[in-house]
Short mmCIF file of C-alpha atoms in Angstrom, two decimals:
data_model
loop_
_atom_site.label_atom_id
_atom_site.label_comp_id
_atom_site.label_asym_id
_atom_site.label_seq_id
_atom_site.Cartn_x
_atom_site.Cartn_y
_atom_site.Cartn_z
CA MET A 12 -104.55 -138.14 98.08
CA THR A 13 -102.56 -137.41 101.25
CA PHE A 14 -102.92 -139.41 104.44
CA ALA A 15 -104.66 -136.49 106.13
CA GLY A 16 -107.04 -136.26 103.17
CA GLN A 17 -107.81 -139.96 103.41
CA VAL A 18 -108.52 -139.65 107.12
CA CYS A 19 -110.79 -136.64 106.60
CA ARG A 20 -112.68 -138.43 103.82
CA LEU A 21 -113.07 -141.51 106.02
CA CYS A 22 -114.21 -139.42 108.97
CA VAL A 23 -117.13 -138.19 106.90
CA PHE A 24 -117.95 -141.81 106.04
CA LEU A 25 -117.55 -142.88 109.66
CA SER A 26 -119.90 -140.28 111.04
CA TRP A 27 -120.92 -140.27 114.66
CA PRO A 28 -122.36 -142.46 116.05
CA TYR A 29 -121.88 -145.97 114.65
CA ALA A 30 -124.79 -147.45 116.56
CA ALA A 31 -126.49 -147.33 119.90
CA TRP A 32 -124.58 -148.59 122.91
CA SER A 33 -125.59 -148.01 126.55
CA ALA A 34 -128.72 -145.88 126.31
CA ASP A 35 -127.67 -143.39 129.00
CA ALA A 36 -124.09 -143.21 127.74
CA VAL A 37 -125.03 -142.61 124.11
CA GLU A 38 -127.56 -139.94 125.06
CA ASP A 39 -125.00 -138.15 127.22
CA ALA A 40 -122.16 -138.54 124.70
CA LEU A 41 -124.29 -137.43 121.76
CA SER A 42 -125.53 -134.44 123.73
CA ALA A 43 -121.99 -133.49 124.64
CA PHE A 44 -120.85 -133.99 121.04
CA ARG A 45 -123.67 -131.84 119.61
CA GLU A 46 -123.07 -129.13 122.20
CA GLY A 47 -119.41 -129.00 121.23
CA ASN A 48 -118.21 -130.45 124.53
CA MET A 49 -115.82 -132.88 122.88
CA GLN A 50 -113.81 -133.51 126.05
CA HIS A 51 -116.90 -134.81 127.84
CA ALA A 52 -117.85 -136.95 124.85
CA VAL A 53 -114.35 -138.45 124.81
CA ALA A 54 -114.52 -139.14 128.55
CA LEU A 55 -117.85 -140.95 128.18
CA LEU A 56 -116.60 -142.95 125.21
CA SER A 57 -113.39 -143.84 127.01
CA GLU A 58 -115.26 -145.13 130.04
CA ALA A 59 -117.61 -147.22 127.90
CA ALA A 60 -114.74 -148.55 125.76
CA HIS A 61 -112.78 -149.62 128.84
CA GLN A 62 -115.90 -151.47 130.00
CA GLY A 63 -115.95 -153.44 126.74
CA ASP A 64 -118.32 -151.49 124.49
CA MET A 65 -116.80 -151.84 121.04
CA THR A 66 -119.02 -149.25 119.38
CA ALA A 67 -117.74 -146.77 121.96
CA ALA A 68 -114.20 -148.01 121.27
CA ALA A 69 -114.59 -147.39 117.54
CA ASN A 70 -115.96 -143.89 118.09
CA LEU A 71 -113.20 -143.15 120.60
CA GLY A 72 -110.67 -144.26 117.98
CA VAL A 73 -112.20 -141.87 115.44
CA LEU A 74 -111.99 -138.91 117.84
CA LEU A 75 -108.40 -139.81 118.77
CA ALA A 76 -107.47 -139.98 115.08
CA ARG A 77 -109.16 -136.66 114.41
CA GLY A 78 -107.83 -134.98 117.53
CA GLN A 79 -111.29 -133.86 118.64
CA GLY A 80 -111.87 -133.55 122.36
CA THR A 81 -108.45 -135.02 123.02
CA ALA A 82 -104.90 -134.69 121.80
CA GLN A 83 -104.50 -136.39 118.44
CA ASN A 84 -102.88 -139.76 119.07
CA ASP A 85 -102.55 -142.23 116.20
CA VAL A 86 -101.20 -145.00 118.45
CA GLU A 87 -104.19 -144.88 120.81
CA ALA A 88 -106.57 -144.40 117.88
CA LEU A 89 -105.24 -147.49 116.15
CA TYR A 90 -105.39 -149.53 119.34
CA TRP A 91 -109.09 -148.79 119.87
CA LEU A 92 -110.01 -149.06 116.19
CA TRP A 93 -108.25 -152.42 115.82
CA LYS A 94 -109.76 -153.70 119.06
CA ALA A 95 -113.24 -152.69 117.93
CA ARG A 96 -112.70 -154.24 114.50
CA LEU A 97 -111.40 -157.53 115.91
CA MET A 98 -114.24 -157.74 118.42
CA GLY A 99 -116.91 -157.40 115.74
CA GLU A 100 -117.33 -153.68 114.95
CA SER A 101 -116.55 -153.99 111.25
CA ARG A 102 -117.14 -150.30 110.54
CA ALA A 103 -113.90 -149.51 112.38
CA GLY A 104 -111.88 -151.25 109.67
CA HIS A 105 -111.53 -148.47 107.11
CA MET A 106 -110.42 -145.88 109.63
CA ALA A 107 -108.03 -148.39 111.24
CA ASP A 108 -106.49 -149.07 107.83
CA ALA A 109 -106.03 -145.35 107.16
CA VAL A 110 -104.39 -144.72 110.53
CA ALA A 111 -102.14 -147.79 110.21
CA ARG A 112 -100.91 -146.70 106.77
CA GLY A 113 -99.39 -143.59 108.34
CA MET A 114 -97.30 -145.54 110.86
CA SER A 115 -93.98 -147.28 110.79
CA ALA A 116 -93.96 -151.08 110.88
CA GLU A 117 -92.30 -150.96 114.31
CA LEU A 118 -95.03 -148.76 115.77
CA ARG A 119 -97.78 -150.91 114.24
CA ASP A 120 -96.13 -153.97 115.81
CA GLU A 121 -96.07 -152.27 119.21
CA VAL A 122 -99.80 -151.59 118.97
CA LEU A 123 -100.45 -155.19 117.87
CA ASP A 124 -98.34 -156.58 120.72
CA ARG A 125 -100.22 -154.47 123.27
CA LEU A 126 -103.56 -155.50 121.81
CA ALA A 127 -102.55 -159.18 121.77
CA ARG A 128 -101.54 -158.98 125.46
CA ASP A 129 -104.82 -157.31 126.40
CA LEU A 130 -106.90 -159.86 124.49
CA GLU A 131 -104.88 -162.78 125.88
CA ALA A 132 -105.69 -161.52 129.38
CA MET A 133 -109.37 -162.00 128.48
CA VAL A 134 -108.96 -165.59 127.20
CA GLN A 135 -109.68 -167.20 130.56
CA ASP A 136 -113.25 -165.87 130.31
CA GLY A 137 -113.79 -168.43 127.52
CA SER A 138 -115.14 -165.91 125.04
CA ILE A 139 -115.28 -167.32 121.50
CA ARG A 140 -115.17 -163.74 120.21
CA VAL A 141 -111.84 -163.11 121.97
CA LEU A 142 -110.35 -166.34 120.58
CA LEU A 143 -111.47 -165.44 117.05
CA ALA A 144 -110.13 -161.91 117.53
CA LEU A 145 -106.71 -163.26 118.51
CA GLY A 146 -106.69 -165.57 115.50
CA ALA A 147 -107.60 -162.69 113.21
CA LEU A 148 -104.94 -160.46 114.80
CA GLU A 149 -102.23 -163.04 114.07
CA SER A 150 -103.44 -163.98 110.57
CA ALA A 151 -104.82 -160.73 109.15
CA LEU A 152 -103.04 -157.87 110.95
CA ARG A 153 -99.63 -159.27 111.86
CA ARG A 154 -96.96 -158.79 109.17
CA PRO A 155 -95.79 -161.37 108.39
CA ALA A 156 -98.73 -163.44 109.60
CA ASP A 157 -98.05 -165.83 112.47
CA LEU A 158 -99.99 -168.83 111.17
CA GLY A 159 -99.01 -171.02 114.12
CA GLN A 160 -100.47 -168.59 116.65
CA ALA A 161 -103.53 -168.00 114.46
CA TYR A 162 -104.03 -171.77 114.14
CA MET A 163 -103.83 -172.15 117.93
CA TRP A 164 -106.45 -169.47 118.65
CA PHE A 165 -108.83 -170.65 115.93
CA ALA A 166 -108.37 -174.26 117.10
CA ALA A 167 -109.23 -173.24 120.67
CA ALA A 168 -112.47 -171.63 119.44
CA ALA A 169 -113.19 -174.71 117.31
CA ALA A 170 -112.66 -176.97 120.33
CA LEU A 171 -115.33 -174.96 122.14
CA GLY A 172 -117.77 -175.68 119.30
CA ASN A 173 -117.51 -172.68 116.98
CA THR A 174 -118.02 -173.82 113.36
CA GLU A 175 -116.53 -170.67 111.81
CA ALA A 176 -113.35 -171.39 113.74
CA LEU A 177 -113.16 -174.93 112.31
CA ILE A 178 -112.88 -173.51 108.80
CA LEU A 179 -110.34 -170.88 109.85
CA ARG A 180 -108.28 -173.44 111.79
CA ASP A 181 -108.06 -175.73 108.78
CA LYS A 182 -107.14 -172.82 106.52
CA MET A 183 -104.26 -171.85 108.83
CA ALA A 184 -103.11 -175.49 109.02
CA LEU A 185 -102.51 -175.52 105.24
CA GLY A 186 -99.67 -173.01 105.70
CA LEU A 187 -97.94 -174.91 108.52
CA SER A 188 -95.32 -177.63 108.39
CA ALA A 189 -95.94 -180.78 110.44
CA SER A 190 -93.55 -179.58 113.16
CA GLU A 191 -95.14 -176.10 113.27
CA ARG A 192 -98.58 -177.64 113.58
CA GLN A 193 -97.40 -179.93 116.38
CA ALA A 194 -95.87 -176.99 118.27
CA ALA A 195 -99.11 -175.03 117.90
CA GLN A 196 -101.11 -178.03 119.16
CA GLU A 197 -98.91 -178.27 122.25
CA LYS A 198 -99.69 -174.63 123.05
CA LEU A 199 -103.35 -175.30 122.27
CA SER A 200 -103.51 -178.08 124.87
CA LYS A 201 -102.43 -175.63 127.59
CA ILE A 202 -104.90 -172.98 126.44
CA TYR A 203 -107.74 -175.50 126.18
CA ASN A 204 -107.07 -176.81 129.69
CA ILE A 205 -107.30 -173.26 131.03
CA LEU A 206 -110.59 -172.71 129.18
CA VAL A 207 -112.07 -175.97 130.45
CA VAL A 208 -111.02 -175.31 134.06
CA GLU A 209 -112.47 -171.79 133.96
CA ALA A 210 -115.75 -173.10 132.51
CA GLU A 211 -116.23 -175.60 135.38
#
């Protein structure tokens, strides 16, 4: 099956909407979508996604991948789909995988680097979800995986009391040499100090 065929098949599976987000926004976006006003639906989704709604982000990614209501843009689609997936919207995963398969490794890396920068800018808020997302980005999406960075992010979440992160941290540690682990822990100390200061 061609890439376009895979995307089309996945778009049927990933039918609008994923789930309810802001009541007013979903009502307006769904109305616009049903009335064929795709541009307005994209604008509403974009606004909600930029405000942190990951269901909106996933749906925006689908429309960007399909080129509905906006110019087709695989780079932007992958950015929003990966962001949604990393921040807990698991249904974005299949479409993200399909879009990523059609890209060069260099372009995928550019999207990952942008996403990592954007998530890192959110770290000071002390969100466990952001820390876990960064760990997952480095361990599951980065090729090859950066286990040191993943260890650092999972360890930061573990230090804030997340039990899932403890398991992930220890799993990452198995793939690190003693010197790599020490280097990651030095970075972790700086991150943890920022988190603690922001929490006070």
